[in-house]
Amino acid sequence: VIELAPSILSADFARLADGLQILEQGGADLVHVDVMDGHFVPNLTIGPPVVAALRRTTELPLDCHLMIERPDAWIEAFANAGAARLTIQVEAATHLDRTIGAIRDAGMAPGVALNPATPLASLEEILPRLHHVLVMTVNPGFSGQAFIPYVVDKLRRLAELAADRHPELVIQLDGGVSSENIAKLVEAGGRSFVAGNAVFGAPDPVAAIRQLRAAAESAL
Ligand code: DX5
Ligand code: ZN
């Protein structure tokens, strides 16, 4: 089954409620929230107070992607703000096992994100303890960047590893996903898709969500 998680980062920040309504009308499964700290990535975006406001405004589960240093310091704040899923970048983790345990203990589904150049090997040991792995298909920091094609091979190898060790693992793709490339990503093993520009940059964002789902499901 395909999951669509449009990124609220590409919505109009002065009209987030309208952005959420677009996601609901288009039939999105999750709201992807890109949290950036100006240190791990060269951009500053959303923090726990905005996540709490989103929580009060939609029933859709909030899928929070932390592109921040010292993620451990923020787990409780995101749990209290109402995040359903929490993804941390493996490059920012110093004690990954402890961090994943803390996310789970806080009641959220834990996931790990890998930058395009980060090898899969960093996840081999922890894989069975994860709810999801987010494979970055752009360098994190901004929406609207071009998809990096060489990551598809890593996605294939992750799907093979998961089939062997953790068949329930949700494999998520993030960055430059569009209705042009989503079918290829489903074929390679992706099941959960983040999209910013492909949704909010489209003339009709509601139709764009439906188009992404149709293109993804055509490859199942
Ligand atoms: C990139 C973020 C992505 C991004 C996706 O740093 O993690 O979620 O906003 O935007 P698009 O789909 O425009 O690449
Ligand atoms: Zn993201």
Short mmCIF file of C-alpha atoms and ligand atoms in Angstrom, two decimals, residues 7 9 32-36 63 65 67 89 134 136 172 174-175 194, ligand 2:
data_model
loop_
_atom_site.label_atom_id
_atom_site.label_comp_id
_atom_site.label_asym_id
_atom_site.label_seq_id
_atom_site.Cartn_x
_atom_site.Cartn_y
_atom_site.Cartn_z
CA SER A 7 5.51 18.39 2.92
CA LEU A 9 7.32 23.16 4.08
CA HIS A 32 5.32 15.67 6.46
CA VAL A 33 6.88 18.38 8.64
CA ASP A 34 10.45 19.43 7.80
CA VAL A 35 12.22 20.64 10.93
CA MET A 36 15.52 22.44 10.28
CA ASP A 63 5.34 12.85 10.20
CA HIS A 65 11.53 14.89 9.91
CA MET A 67 17.15 17.81 10.17
CA GLN A 89 19.11 11.92 10.48
CA LEU A 134 13.72 7.72 4.97
CA MET A 136 16.91 11.27 1.03
CA GLN A 172 10.11 6.44 2.55
CA ASP A 174 12.07 12.38 0.21
CA GLY A 175 13.28 14.99 -2.27
CA VAL A 194 7.19 12.91 0.61
ZN ZN B 2 11.64 15.89 4.70
#
